[in-house]
Amino acid sequence: MTGEERLPRTRWVSTWTTRRWLRVGAAVALVVLALLGVTGAWVLQRTQTISTDLVDVKSPALSTAFRLESAMLNQETGIRGYGLTGSTEFIAPYQQGLADQEAQAAHLADLLKDDAPALEDLADVQQAMSAWQEQIARPVAASPPGAPSAVATALAAQGKQAFDTVRAELSSQQDRLRADRTRARDDLVSTLALRNWVFGTIAILIVLLAALVFEGLRRGINRPLERLGADARTIAGGDFDHPITSTGPADLRRLSAEIDFMRRRLVRELAYTEQARLRLDAQAADLQRSNTELEQFAYVASHDLQEPLRKVSSFTQLLKRRYGGQLDAKADQYIEFAVDGANRMQTLINDLLDFSRVGRLHHAHQEVDLDKTLEQTLAALSVGIEESGARITHDPLPTLVADPTQMGMLWQNLIGNAVKFRRPGEEPRIHVSAEREGPLWRFTVTDNGIGIAPEFAEKVFLIFQRLHTKDAYSGSGIGLAMCKKIVEFHGGTIGIDLDHPDGTRITFTLAPEPPQLPGPSAIPEADRAEQEQPR
């Protein structure tokens, strides 16, 4: 055959995909395995049939034939003894032989019901036995006891001839049954040999089939994939000009071509990407510098407002003490507004300073026993707790690596809010729990207070966001925002459990160790100076 004649077939095979190769290979393998399975099943069934026939029919039939012969010998012995002596003790073996004959003949007939020649032999045996019994056994047995039977003497020669006929029929039957059993045994031996050969062949074919499948997968899939992986690793190592060679089935070749197209596209885009990365790095540096300046501005602005605000607050309070009651009611009201506004501004600025210090000033991470920190917080809030009659319980709390000051601020805001936002006329019930949740610890603070509506679950964590007027509940609206900032600074999250039906349940997580902290250079100079001053 010439190369031109082989070319169409080569192109036809080369268009096969991996799925088609697998389908064809699986179909061929299934056909081969099905044929082997059918052959093996037939051999096993044949072996089982011969073995069952040998064990359940041939051997029992031969044994039953021997027992039938024994029953006839018992009858002959009993009749002969009774005929010679007239003693009735010889009648019992004869009668037992008759019963055994009937039972063994019936059993043998049942065993040989599917073997017509064997049934004919049994019929011949039974006919010979019936003839001997009719001619000899029954007349002798009917003779009166006490004296030798004249019938037995008269029929002695005839009885011997008749019983010899019975013996010959029994011997012929036994020879046939013995021959049948020998043939069955020989068939079983040859079938077992065939079975062993068939299963050996099946094992060899399975091994060959597995070897063919393995080699086909190695050449058709593994080797092309290994080569594709080697090319991809070369490209990943930085050699973007390295081409990808297409080998294997059609779909793998298409995959290689698509990856090579992607490589060429990446090479074209690499220059643009590098330029974009440089621009993004510059923008990120500008943004970081801007954020640092904004943080410093917020801190300095709030820090520098302290002094003039203290003057405003001091002088308005002096004005109230010196001129209170000396002017008209409207002037006294204006003075009261000024004093209250100055005090609230002082509180807001202090809270804003505390909020800006989180993550910048308080960052002395160490092992913190949260049980001890919570007890210290409860001691600090003891006056409000006693006035409200609050009952506060907690589970055993873990020891974490955290900033102790921030942990105290966290508990103080959460417990303080639970005591503050209590239901009128009802004693607050507050419980703190902690449990391990994967790599984090999950904490819950549950109270029976006024609760938080679902639509405000996110709003309460924003700075200066209040759900109530200052006349209803005091505060600056910065507490939960500070809690959120502290928890996130320690690698966790915080939120409201909306499924809690009665009161409020705040859940938050803390990491056993906080994330990597910024170095000292990230702390503004004013913060560092304040941190170094004695408190």
Short mmCIF file of C-alpha atoms in Angstrom, two decimals:
data_model
loop_
_atom_site.label_atom_id
_atom_site.label_comp_id
_atom_site.label_asym_id
_atom_site.label_seq_id
_atom_site.Cartn_x
_atom_site.Cartn_y
_atom_site.Cartn_z
CA MET A 1 0.00 0.00 0.00
CA THR A 2 1.44 3.40 -0.96
CA GLY A 3 1.69 6.48 1.21
CA GLU A 4 -1.06 8.17 -0.81
CA GLU A 5 -3.43 5.33 0.02
CA ARG A 6 -2.62 5.55 3.75
CA LEU A 7 -3.00 9.33 3.91
CA PRO A 8 -6.82 9.54 4.14
CA ARG A 9 -6.90 7.04 7.00
CA THR A 10 -4.19 8.95 8.87
CA ARG A 11 -6.13 12.19 8.53
CA TRP A 12 -9.32 10.44 9.62
CA VAL A 13 -7.70 9.06 12.77
CA SER A 14 -5.94 12.36 13.52
CA THR A 15 -9.31 14.12 13.77
CA TRP A 16 -10.38 11.90 16.67
CA THR A 17 -10.77 13.71 19.97
CA THR A 18 -9.90 12.37 23.40
CA ARG A 19 -13.56 11.67 24.08
CA ARG A 20 -13.87 9.63 20.88
CA TRP A 21 -10.73 7.65 21.64
CA LEU A 22 -12.04 6.95 25.13
CA ARG A 23 -15.46 5.94 23.84
CA VAL A 24 -13.99 3.56 21.25
CA GLY A 25 -11.54 2.13 23.74
CA ALA A 26 -14.22 1.73 26.38
CA ALA A 27 -16.58 0.06 23.88
CA VAL A 28 -13.90 -2.41 22.76
CA ALA A 29 -12.94 -3.12 26.34
CA LEU A 30 -16.57 -3.68 27.33
CA VAL A 31 -17.13 -6.05 24.40
CA VAL A 32 -14.03 -8.06 25.28
CA LEU A 33 -14.93 -8.13 28.95
CA ALA A 34 -18.52 -9.13 28.11
CA LEU A 35 -17.34 -12.06 25.96
CA LEU A 36 -14.93 -13.12 28.66
CA GLY A 37 -17.65 -12.79 31.27
CA VAL A 38 -20.10 -14.90 29.25
CA THR A 39 -17.44 -17.58 28.68
CA GLY A 40 -16.49 -17.59 32.34
CA ALA A 41 -20.13 -17.76 33.40
CA TRP A 42 -20.77 -20.70 31.06
CA VAL A 43 -17.72 -22.57 32.38
CA LEU A 44 -18.78 -21.94 35.97
CA GLN A 45 -22.34 -23.02 35.25
CA ARG A 46 -21.09 -26.16 33.50
CA THR A 47 -18.80 -26.97 36.42
CA GLN A 48 -21.61 -26.41 38.90
CA THR A 49 -24.00 -28.63 36.90
CA ILE A 50 -21.56 -31.54 36.63
CA SER A 51 -20.53 -31.19 40.28
CA THR A 52 -24.16 -31.12 41.43
CA ASP A 53 -25.04 -34.13 39.27
CA LEU A 54 -22.04 -36.06 40.61
CA VAL A 55 -22.65 -35.18 44.25
CA ASP A 56 -26.44 -35.20 44.33
CA VAL A 57 -27.27 -37.93 41.75
CA LYS A 58 -24.49 -40.22 40.55
CA SER A 59 -22.77 -41.00 43.83
CA PRO A 60 -26.02 -41.28 45.88
CA ALA A 61 -27.54 -43.49 43.16
CA LEU A 62 -24.61 -45.92 43.31
CA SER A 63 -24.76 -45.97 47.11
CA THR A 64 -28.52 -46.59 46.98
CA ALA A 65 -27.98 -49.44 44.50
CA PHE A 66 -25.58 -51.04 46.98
CA ARG A 67 -28.13 -50.64 49.76
CA LEU A 68 -30.79 -52.15 47.49
CA GLU A 69 -28.51 -55.14 46.91
CA SER A 70 -27.99 -55.42 50.68
CA ALA A 71 -31.77 -55.45 51.21
CA MET A 72 -32.11 -58.32 48.69
CA LEU A 73 -29.29 -60.23 50.39
CA ASN A 74 -31.08 -59.84 53.72
CA GLN A 75 -34.27 -61.23 52.16
CA GLU A 76 -32.43 -64.19 50.58
CA THR A 77 -30.59 -64.95 53.83
CA GLY A 78 -33.80 -64.82 55.87
CA ILE A 79 -35.78 -67.02 53.45
CA ARG A 80 -32.99 -69.54 53.13
CA GLY A 81 -32.58 -69.77 56.93
CA TYR A 82 -36.30 -70.09 57.47
CA GLY A 83 -36.59 -72.77 54.78
CA LEU A 84 -33.77 -74.86 56.31
CA THR A 85 -34.78 -74.52 59.99
CA GLY A 86 -38.37 -73.33 60.12
CA SER A 87 -37.30 -70.88 62.82
CA THR A 88 -39.36 -67.68 62.89
CA GLU A 89 -36.33 -65.56 63.85
CA PHE A 90 -35.31 -65.66 60.17
CA ILE A 91 -38.61 -64.00 59.13
CA ALA A 92 -37.59 -60.65 60.69
CA PRO A 93 -34.56 -60.10 58.40
CA TYR A 94 -36.74 -61.04 55.44
CA GLN A 95 -39.45 -58.55 56.38
CA GLN A 96 -36.86 -55.82 57.12
CA GLY A 97 -35.29 -56.54 53.73
CA LEU A 98 -38.70 -56.08 52.07
CA ALA A 99 -39.13 -52.67 53.74
CA ASP A 100 -35.59 -51.60 52.86
CA GLN A 101 -36.10 -52.79 49.28
CA GLU A 102 -39.18 -50.68 48.86
CA ALA A 103 -37.55 -47.58 50.38
CA GLN A 104 -34.28 -47.89 48.45
CA ALA A 105 -36.07 -48.63 45.17
CA ALA A 106 -38.26 -45.55 45.61
CA HIS A 107 -35.22 -43.41 46.47
CA LEU A 108 -33.28 -44.75 43.52
CA ALA A 109 -36.22 -44.11 41.19
CA ASP A 110 -36.37 -40.51 42.44
CA LEU A 111 -32.63 -40.03 41.87
CA LEU A 112 -32.76 -41.52 38.36
CA LYS A 113 -35.99 -39.84 37.23
CA ASP A 114 -34.12 -37.93 34.48
CA ASP A 115 -32.03 -40.95 33.32
CA ALA A 116 -34.12 -43.24 31.12
CA PRO A 117 -31.49 -46.03 30.68
CA ALA A 118 -30.89 -46.15 34.44
CA LEU A 119 -34.65 -46.36 35.05
CA GLU A 120 -34.82 -49.29 32.62
CA ASP A 121 -32.05 -51.02 34.59
CA LEU A 122 -34.01 -50.38 37.79
CA ALA A 123 -37.13 -51.83 36.19
CA ASP A 124 -35.20 -54.97 35.18
CA VAL A 125 -33.86 -55.30 38.73
CA GLN A 126 -37.33 -54.88 40.21
CA GLN A 127 -38.76 -57.42 37.74
CA ALA A 128 -36.07 -60.00 38.68
CA MET A 129 -36.67 -59.32 42.40
CA SER A 130 -40.45 -59.68 41.94
CA ALA A 131 -39.97 -62.98 40.07
CA TRP A 132 -37.75 -64.38 42.85
CA GLN A 133 -40.18 -63.23 45.49
CA GLU A 134 -43.21 -64.69 43.70
CA GLN A 135 -41.56 -68.03 42.89
CA ILE A 136 -39.46 -68.62 46.00
CA ALA A 137 -39.67 -66.11 48.83
CA ARG A 138 -43.40 -65.87 49.40
CA PRO A 139 -44.09 -69.69 49.14
CA VAL A 140 -41.27 -70.45 51.59
CA ALA A 141 -42.38 -67.67 53.95
CA ALA A 142 -45.94 -69.10 53.86
CA SER A 143 -44.71 -72.54 55.09
CA PRO A 144 -45.64 -73.40 58.68
CA PRO A 145 -42.87 -72.72 61.23
CA GLY A 146 -41.20 -75.28 63.48
CA ALA A 147 -39.79 -77.62 60.82
CA PRO A 148 -37.72 -77.32 57.61
CA SER A 149 -39.83 -76.20 54.70
CA ALA A 150 -40.49 -78.85 52.04
CA VAL A 151 -41.15 -76.04 49.58
CA ALA A 152 -37.67 -74.64 50.16
CA THR A 153 -36.12 -78.05 49.51
CA ALA A 154 -38.17 -78.55 46.38
CA LEU A 155 -37.43 -75.12 45.01
CA ALA A 156 -33.78 -74.91 46.04
CA ALA A 157 -32.35 -75.20 42.53
CA GLN A 158 -34.98 -72.91 41.06
CA GLY A 159 -34.45 -70.38 43.88
CA LYS A 160 -30.69 -70.30 43.30
CA GLN A 161 -31.24 -69.70 39.61
CA ALA A 162 -33.80 -66.95 40.25
CA PHE A 163 -31.61 -65.18 42.79
CA ASP A 164 -28.61 -65.42 40.50
CA THR A 165 -30.73 -63.56 37.97
CA VAL A 166 -31.40 -60.90 40.60
CA ARG A 167 -27.68 -60.69 41.37
CA ALA A 168 -26.86 -60.35 37.68
CA GLU A 169 -29.39 -57.52 37.23
CA LEU A 170 -28.09 -55.77 40.33
CA SER A 171 -24.49 -56.15 39.16
CA SER A 172 -25.43 -54.83 35.72
CA GLN A 173 -27.20 -51.85 37.30
CA GLN A 174 -24.25 -51.10 39.55
CA ASP A 175 -21.80 -51.35 36.68
CA ARG A 176 -23.84 -48.84 34.66
CA LEU A 177 -24.14 -46.47 37.65
CA ARG A 178 -20.44 -46.83 38.38
CA ALA A 179 -19.62 -46.08 34.77
CA ASP A 180 -21.93 -43.04 34.84
CA ARG A 181 -20.24 -41.75 37.97
CA THR A 182 -16.81 -42.29 36.44
CA ARG A 183 -17.82 -40.38 33.33
CA ALA A 184 -19.25 -37.57 35.46
CA ARG A 185 -16.03 -37.39 37.47
CA ASP A 186 -13.99 -37.33 34.27
CA ASP A 187 -16.25 -34.59 32.88
CA LEU A 188 -15.81 -32.63 36.10
CA VAL A 189 -12.02 -32.95 35.95
CA SER A 190 -11.91 -31.87 32.32
CA THR A 191 -14.35 -29.02 32.97
CA LEU A 192 -12.27 -27.83 35.92
CA ALA A 193 -9.21 -27.88 33.69
CA LEU A 194 -11.14 -25.91 31.08
CA ARG A 195 -12.31 -23.51 33.76
CA ASN A 196 -8.76 -22.93 34.95
CA TRP A 197 -7.59 -22.39 31.41
CA VAL A 198 -10.46 -20.01 30.64
CA PHE A 199 -9.92 -17.93 33.78
CA GLY A 200 -6.20 -17.92 33.20
CA THR A 201 -6.85 -16.66 29.69
CA ILE A 202 -9.29 -14.07 31.07
CA ALA A 203 -6.66 -12.87 33.55
CA ILE A 204 -4.03 -12.61 30.82
CA LEU A 205 -6.45 -10.74 28.54
CA ILE A 206 -7.41 -8.36 31.34
CA VAL A 207 -3.75 -7.67 32.04
CA LEU A 208 -3.10 -7.12 28.35
CA LEU A 209 -6.17 -4.90 28.07
CA ALA A 210 -5.08 -2.87 31.11
CA ALA A 211 -1.60 -2.56 29.63
CA LEU A 212 -3.06 -1.39 26.30
CA VAL A 213 -5.32 1.13 28.07
CA PHE A 214 -2.42 2.40 30.17
CA GLU A 215 -0.13 2.70 27.18
CA GLY A 216 -2.87 4.37 25.11
CA LEU A 217 -3.57 6.90 27.89
CA ARG A 218 0.14 7.52 28.33
CA ARG A 219 0.78 8.12 24.64
CA GLY A 220 -2.50 9.80 23.77
CA ILE A 221 -3.13 11.93 26.88
CA ASN A 222 -0.36 11.87 29.50
CA ARG A 223 2.55 12.52 27.16
CA PRO A 224 0.84 15.45 25.32
CA LEU A 225 -0.28 16.91 28.65
CA GLU A 226 3.21 16.55 30.11
CA ARG A 227 4.66 18.30 27.11
CA LEU A 228 2.00 21.00 27.33
CA GLY A 229 2.76 21.38 31.05
CA ALA A 230 6.50 21.60 30.36
CA ASP A 231 5.88 24.33 27.78
CA ALA A 232 3.58 26.15 30.20
CA ARG A 233 6.19 25.98 32.98
CA THR A 234 8.82 27.34 30.61
CA ILE A 235 6.53 30.24 29.76
CA ALA A 236 5.64 30.75 33.42
CA GLY A 237 9.36 30.94 34.15
CA GLY A 238 9.58 34.07 32.03
CA ASP A 239 10.31 32.77 28.52
CA PHE A 240 7.17 34.20 26.93
CA ASP A 241 8.57 33.67 23.41
CA HIS A 242 8.71 29.89 23.87
CA PRO A 243 6.17 28.29 21.45
CA ILE A 244 3.75 25.57 22.53
CA THR A 245 3.90 22.38 20.46
CA SER A 246 0.55 20.79 19.50
CA THR A 247 0.50 16.99 19.96
CA GLY A 248 -2.00 14.28 20.82
CA PRO A 249 -5.69 13.98 19.93
CA ALA A 250 -7.50 16.72 18.10
CA ASP A 251 -8.99 18.39 21.19
CA LEU A 252 -5.61 18.48 22.96
CA ARG A 253 -4.06 19.99 19.84
CA ARG A 254 -6.82 22.60 19.80
CA LEU A 255 -6.16 23.29 23.49
CA SER A 256 -2.45 23.71 22.80
CA ALA A 257 -3.21 26.08 19.93
CA GLU A 258 -5.56 28.13 22.13
CA ILE A 259 -2.98 28.32 24.90
CA ASP A 260 -0.34 29.38 22.40
CA PHE A 261 -2.72 32.04 21.09
CA MET A 262 -3.22 33.18 24.68
CA ARG A 263 0.58 33.27 25.11
CA ARG A 264 0.94 35.50 22.07
CA ARG A 265 -1.87 37.71 23.30
CA LEU A 266 -0.23 37.96 26.73
CA VAL A 267 3.05 38.93 25.13
CA ARG A 268 1.27 41.75 23.29
CA GLU A 269 -0.52 42.86 26.43
CA LEU A 270 2.49 42.59 28.70
CA ALA A 271 3.87 45.98 27.72
CA TYR A 272 0.52 47.66 28.31
CA THR A 273 0.13 45.83 31.62
CA GLU A 274 3.56 46.89 32.82
CA GLN A 275 2.78 50.52 32.03
CA ALA A 276 -0.57 50.24 33.77
CA ARG A 277 1.10 48.69 36.82
CA LEU A 278 3.56 51.54 37.05
CA ARG A 279 0.71 54.06 36.85
CA LEU A 280 -1.24 52.15 39.53
CA ASP A 281 1.80 52.04 41.80
CA ALA A 282 2.15 55.78 41.49
CA GLN A 283 -1.57 56.29 42.19
CA ALA A 284 -1.42 53.92 45.17
CA ALA A 285 1.51 55.84 46.62
CA ASP A 286 -0.38 59.11 46.14
CA LEU A 287 -3.50 57.62 47.74
CA GLN A 288 -1.57 56.29 50.72
CA ARG A 289 0.10 59.64 51.21
CA SER A 290 -3.27 61.39 50.94
CA ASN A 291 -4.87 59.01 53.48
CA THR A 292 -1.99 59.57 55.90
CA GLU A 293 -2.32 63.32 55.53
CA LEU A 294 -6.10 63.10 56.07
CA GLU A 295 -5.62 61.02 59.23
CA GLN A 296 -3.05 63.46 60.55
CA PHE A 297 -5.31 66.37 59.65
CA ALA A 298 -8.31 64.79 61.44
CA TYR A 299 -6.20 64.13 64.51
CA VAL A 300 -4.52 67.52 64.59
CA ALA A 301 -7.78 69.32 63.90
CA SER A 302 -9.59 67.59 66.74
CA HIS A 303 -6.53 67.83 68.99
CA ASP A 304 -6.03 71.55 68.37
CA LEU A 305 -9.72 72.27 68.96
CA GLN A 306 -9.31 71.20 72.56
CA GLU A 307 -7.70 74.40 73.82
CA PRO A 308 -10.10 76.99 72.32
CA LEU A 309 -13.04 74.78 73.20
CA ARG A 310 -11.89 74.56 76.82
CA LYS A 311 -11.75 78.38 76.86
CA VAL A 312 -15.26 78.63 75.40
CA SER A 313 -16.56 76.08 77.89
CA SER A 314 -14.81 77.72 80.85
CA PHE A 315 -15.96 81.24 80.05
CA THR A 316 -19.54 80.20 79.31
CA GLN A 317 -19.66 78.40 82.66
CA LEU A 318 -18.19 81.52 84.39
CA LEU A 319 -20.77 83.60 82.56
CA LYS A 320 -23.51 81.29 83.83
CA ARG A 321 -22.29 81.40 87.43
CA ARG A 322 -21.72 85.20 87.53
CA TYR A 323 -24.69 86.50 85.56
CA GLY A 324 -27.16 83.64 86.01
CA GLY A 325 -30.43 85.10 87.28
CA GLN A 326 -29.31 88.70 86.77
CA LEU A 327 -30.48 88.93 83.19
CA ASP A 328 -33.84 88.01 81.73
CA ALA A 329 -35.03 84.44 81.20
CA LYS A 330 -34.16 84.51 77.52
CA ALA A 331 -30.50 85.42 78.33
CA ASP A 332 -30.32 82.63 80.93
CA GLN A 333 -31.65 80.20 78.29
CA TYR A 334 -29.04 81.37 75.78
CA ILE A 335 -26.27 80.93 78.36
CA GLU A 336 -27.56 77.41 79.12
CA PHE A 337 -27.55 76.57 75.42
CA ALA A 338 -23.97 77.80 75.09
CA VAL A 339 -22.78 75.77 78.10
CA ASP A 340 -24.56 72.63 76.89
CA GLY A 341 -23.24 73.05 73.37
CA ALA A 342 -19.68 73.53 74.59
CA ASN A 343 -19.91 70.45 76.80
CA ARG A 344 -21.33 68.33 73.99
CA MET A 345 -18.66 69.61 71.60
CA GLN A 346 -16.03 68.67 74.21
CA THR A 347 -17.51 65.15 74.41
CA LEU A 348 -17.62 64.81 70.62
CA ILE A 349 -14.01 65.93 70.23
CA ASN A 350 -12.83 63.54 72.95
CA ASP A 351 -14.75 60.70 71.33
CA LEU A 352 -13.33 61.63 67.94
CA LEU A 353 -9.83 61.60 69.40
CA ASP A 354 -10.42 58.18 70.90
CA PHE A 355 -11.77 56.95 67.57
CA SER A 356 -8.73 58.30 65.66
CA ARG A 357 -6.34 56.68 68.14
CA VAL A 358 -7.64 53.15 67.42
CA GLY A 359 -4.97 51.36 65.42
CA ARG A 360 -2.56 54.29 65.61
CA LEU A 361 -1.91 55.08 69.27
CA HIS A 362 -3.07 51.98 71.13
CA HIS A 363 -1.20 49.14 69.48
CA ALA A 364 0.66 47.44 72.35
CA HIS A 365 -0.35 43.89 71.54
CA GLN A 366 0.13 41.36 74.32
CA GLU A 367 -1.69 38.42 75.86
CA VAL A 368 -4.97 39.73 77.27
CA ASP A 369 -7.17 37.75 79.65
CA LEU A 370 -10.64 38.81 78.45
CA ASP A 371 -12.22 37.51 81.67
CA LYS A 372 -10.07 39.92 83.68
CA THR A 373 -10.64 42.77 81.20
CA LEU A 374 -14.41 42.28 81.39
CA GLU A 375 -14.32 42.30 85.20
CA GLN A 376 -12.33 45.56 85.14
CA THR A 377 -14.89 47.04 82.74
CA LEU A 378 -17.78 46.00 85.00
CA ALA A 379 -16.00 47.60 87.94
CA ALA A 380 -15.62 50.84 85.96
CA LEU A 381 -19.35 50.77 85.07
CA SER A 382 -20.44 49.71 88.56
CA VAL A 383 -22.36 52.93 89.30
CA GLY A 384 -24.55 52.68 86.19
CA ILE A 385 -24.98 48.95 86.72
CA GLU A 386 -26.12 49.40 90.32
CA GLU A 387 -28.50 52.24 89.43
CA SER A 388 -30.15 50.23 86.67
CA GLY A 389 -30.17 46.95 88.64
CA ALA A 390 -28.54 45.19 85.69
CA ARG A 391 -27.64 41.52 86.06
CA ILE A 392 -24.59 40.66 83.94
CA THR A 393 -23.34 37.11 83.38
CA HIS A 394 -20.67 35.69 81.10
CA ASP A 395 -19.17 32.41 79.95
CA PRO A 396 -15.46 31.68 80.43
CA LEU A 397 -13.63 33.99 78.02
CA PRO A 398 -10.36 33.15 76.26
CA THR A 399 -6.95 34.77 76.40
CA LEU A 400 -5.98 36.49 73.13
CA VAL A 401 -3.08 38.53 71.80
CA ALA A 402 -4.61 42.02 71.56
CA ASP A 403 -4.30 45.59 72.73
CA PRO A 404 -5.55 45.70 76.35
CA THR A 405 -6.72 49.31 76.14
CA GLN A 406 -8.79 48.66 73.03
CA MET A 407 -10.29 45.51 74.57
CA GLY A 408 -11.36 47.58 77.56
CA MET A 409 -12.91 50.20 75.27
CA LEU A 410 -14.71 47.42 73.36
CA TRP A 411 -16.31 45.89 76.47
CA GLN A 412 -17.06 49.32 77.94
CA ASN A 413 -19.01 50.44 74.87
CA LEU A 414 -20.89 47.15 74.42
CA ILE A 415 -21.82 46.69 78.10
CA GLY A 416 -22.50 50.42 78.51
CA ASN A 417 -24.88 50.43 75.53
CA ALA A 418 -26.69 47.32 76.84
CA VAL A 419 -27.22 49.05 80.21
CA LYS A 420 -28.12 52.44 78.68
CA PHE A 421 -30.67 51.22 76.11
CA ARG A 422 -32.76 49.22 78.59
CA ARG A 423 -36.52 48.92 78.61
CA PRO A 424 -38.28 51.25 81.02
CA GLY A 425 -39.40 49.48 84.18
CA GLU A 426 -37.43 46.31 83.43
CA GLU A 427 -34.11 45.27 84.93
CA PRO A 428 -31.43 44.72 82.26
CA ARG A 429 -30.27 41.13 81.70
CA ILE A 430 -26.96 40.93 79.85
CA HIS A 431 -25.00 37.79 78.94
CA VAL A 432 -21.60 37.52 77.25
CA SER A 433 -20.66 34.22 75.56
CA ALA A 434 -17.65 32.99 73.57
CA GLU A 435 -17.04 29.93 71.42
CA ARG A 436 -14.36 28.82 68.98
CA GLU A 437 -15.37 29.04 65.31
CA GLY A 438 -12.61 27.69 63.09
CA PRO A 439 -9.54 29.91 63.38
CA LEU A 440 -11.51 32.72 65.11
CA TRP A 441 -13.34 33.26 68.40
CA ARG A 442 -16.99 34.33 68.14
CA PHE A 443 -18.39 36.48 70.97
CA THR A 444 -21.99 37.52 71.62
CA VAL A 445 -23.37 40.22 73.89
CA THR A 446 -27.10 39.61 74.44
CA ASP A 447 -29.47 41.92 76.34
CA ASN A 448 -33.20 42.34 76.84
CA GLY A 449 -33.22 46.02 75.96
CA ILE A 450 -35.17 48.06 73.43
CA GLY A 451 -33.49 46.33 70.46
CA ILE A 452 -32.45 47.63 67.05
CA ALA A 453 -34.73 47.58 64.01
CA PRO A 454 -33.37 45.52 61.06
CA GLU A 455 -33.22 48.56 58.78
CA PHE A 456 -30.75 50.21 61.19
CA ALA A 457 -28.49 47.15 61.62
CA GLU A 458 -25.77 48.69 59.43
CA LYS A 459 -26.38 52.33 60.26
CA VAL A 460 -25.58 51.97 63.97
CA PHE A 461 -21.94 51.16 63.15
CA LEU A 462 -21.40 54.45 61.30
CA ILE A 463 -19.72 57.29 63.17
CA PHE A 464 -22.03 59.93 64.71
CA GLN A 465 -25.15 57.98 63.64
CA ARG A 466 -27.83 58.15 66.35
CA LEU A 467 -31.25 56.47 66.41
CA HIS A 468 -32.55 58.57 69.32
CA THR A 469 -32.43 62.21 70.35
CA LYS A 470 -29.95 63.42 72.98
CA ASP A 471 -32.86 64.10 75.31
CA ALA A 472 -33.94 60.43 75.21
CA TYR A 473 -30.47 58.83 75.46
CA SER A 474 -27.17 60.61 76.02
CA GLY A 475 -24.10 59.93 73.92
CA SER A 476 -22.29 61.01 70.76
CA GLY A 477 -23.16 58.10 68.44
CA ILE A 478 -19.58 56.97 68.16
CA GLY A 479 -19.55 53.93 70.47
CA LEU A 480 -20.49 51.15 68.02
CA ALA A 481 -18.37 52.77 65.28
CA MET A 482 -15.41 52.54 67.65
CA CYS A 483 -16.30 48.91 68.43
CA LYS A 484 -16.34 48.16 64.70
CA LYS A 485 -12.96 49.80 64.20
CA ILE A 486 -11.44 47.91 67.17
CA VAL A 487 -12.80 44.54 66.02
CA GLU A 488 -11.64 45.04 62.42
CA PHE A 489 -8.24 46.21 63.67
CA HIS A 490 -7.95 42.85 65.46
CA GLY A 491 -8.87 40.83 62.34
CA GLY A 492 -12.59 40.27 63.04
CA THR A 493 -16.08 41.38 62.03
CA ILE A 494 -19.05 42.70 64.01
CA GLY A 495 -22.78 42.82 63.34
CA ILE A 496 -26.30 42.64 64.74
CA ASP A 497 -28.00 39.24 65.02
CA LEU A 498 -31.34 39.95 63.34
CA ASP A 499 -32.74 36.53 64.34
CA HIS A 500 -32.65 37.42 68.04
CA PRO A 501 -36.29 38.23 68.86
CA ASP A 502 -36.11 39.92 72.28
CA GLY A 503 -33.64 42.75 72.83
CA THR A 504 -30.32 43.09 71.06
CA ARG A 505 -27.61 40.54 70.31
CA ILE A 506 -24.31 41.85 68.98
CA THR A 507 -21.91 39.25 67.60
CA PHE A 508 -18.28 39.81 66.74
CA THR A 509 -15.19 37.75 66.01
CA LEU A 510 -11.60 38.17 67.11
CA ALA A 511 -8.49 36.45 65.83
CA PRO A 512 -6.20 34.72 68.35
CA GLU A 513 -3.51 37.04 67.03
CA PRO A 514 -4.22 40.33 65.21
CA PRO A 515 -3.05 41.00 61.63
CA GLN A 516 0.37 42.53 60.91
CA LEU A 517 0.49 45.99 62.39
CA PRO A 518 2.03 49.07 60.74
CA GLY A 519 5.49 50.10 61.81
CA PRO A 520 6.25 53.14 63.94
CA SER A 521 6.74 55.30 60.84
CA ALA A 522 2.98 55.09 60.13
CA ILE A 523 2.12 56.74 63.46
CA PRO A 524 1.79 60.55 63.22
CA GLU A 525 4.32 62.57 65.20
CA ALA A 526 1.59 64.13 67.34
CA ASP A 527 0.25 60.65 68.23
CA ARG A 528 3.74 59.41 69.06
CA ALA A 529 4.38 62.39 71.29
CA GLU A 530 1.07 61.89 73.07
CA GLN A 531 1.81 58.14 73.44
CA GLU A 532 5.16 58.93 75.06
CA GLN A 533 3.64 61.40 77.54
CA PRO A 534 2.55 60.01 80.94
CA ARG A 535 -1.21 59.61 81.20
#
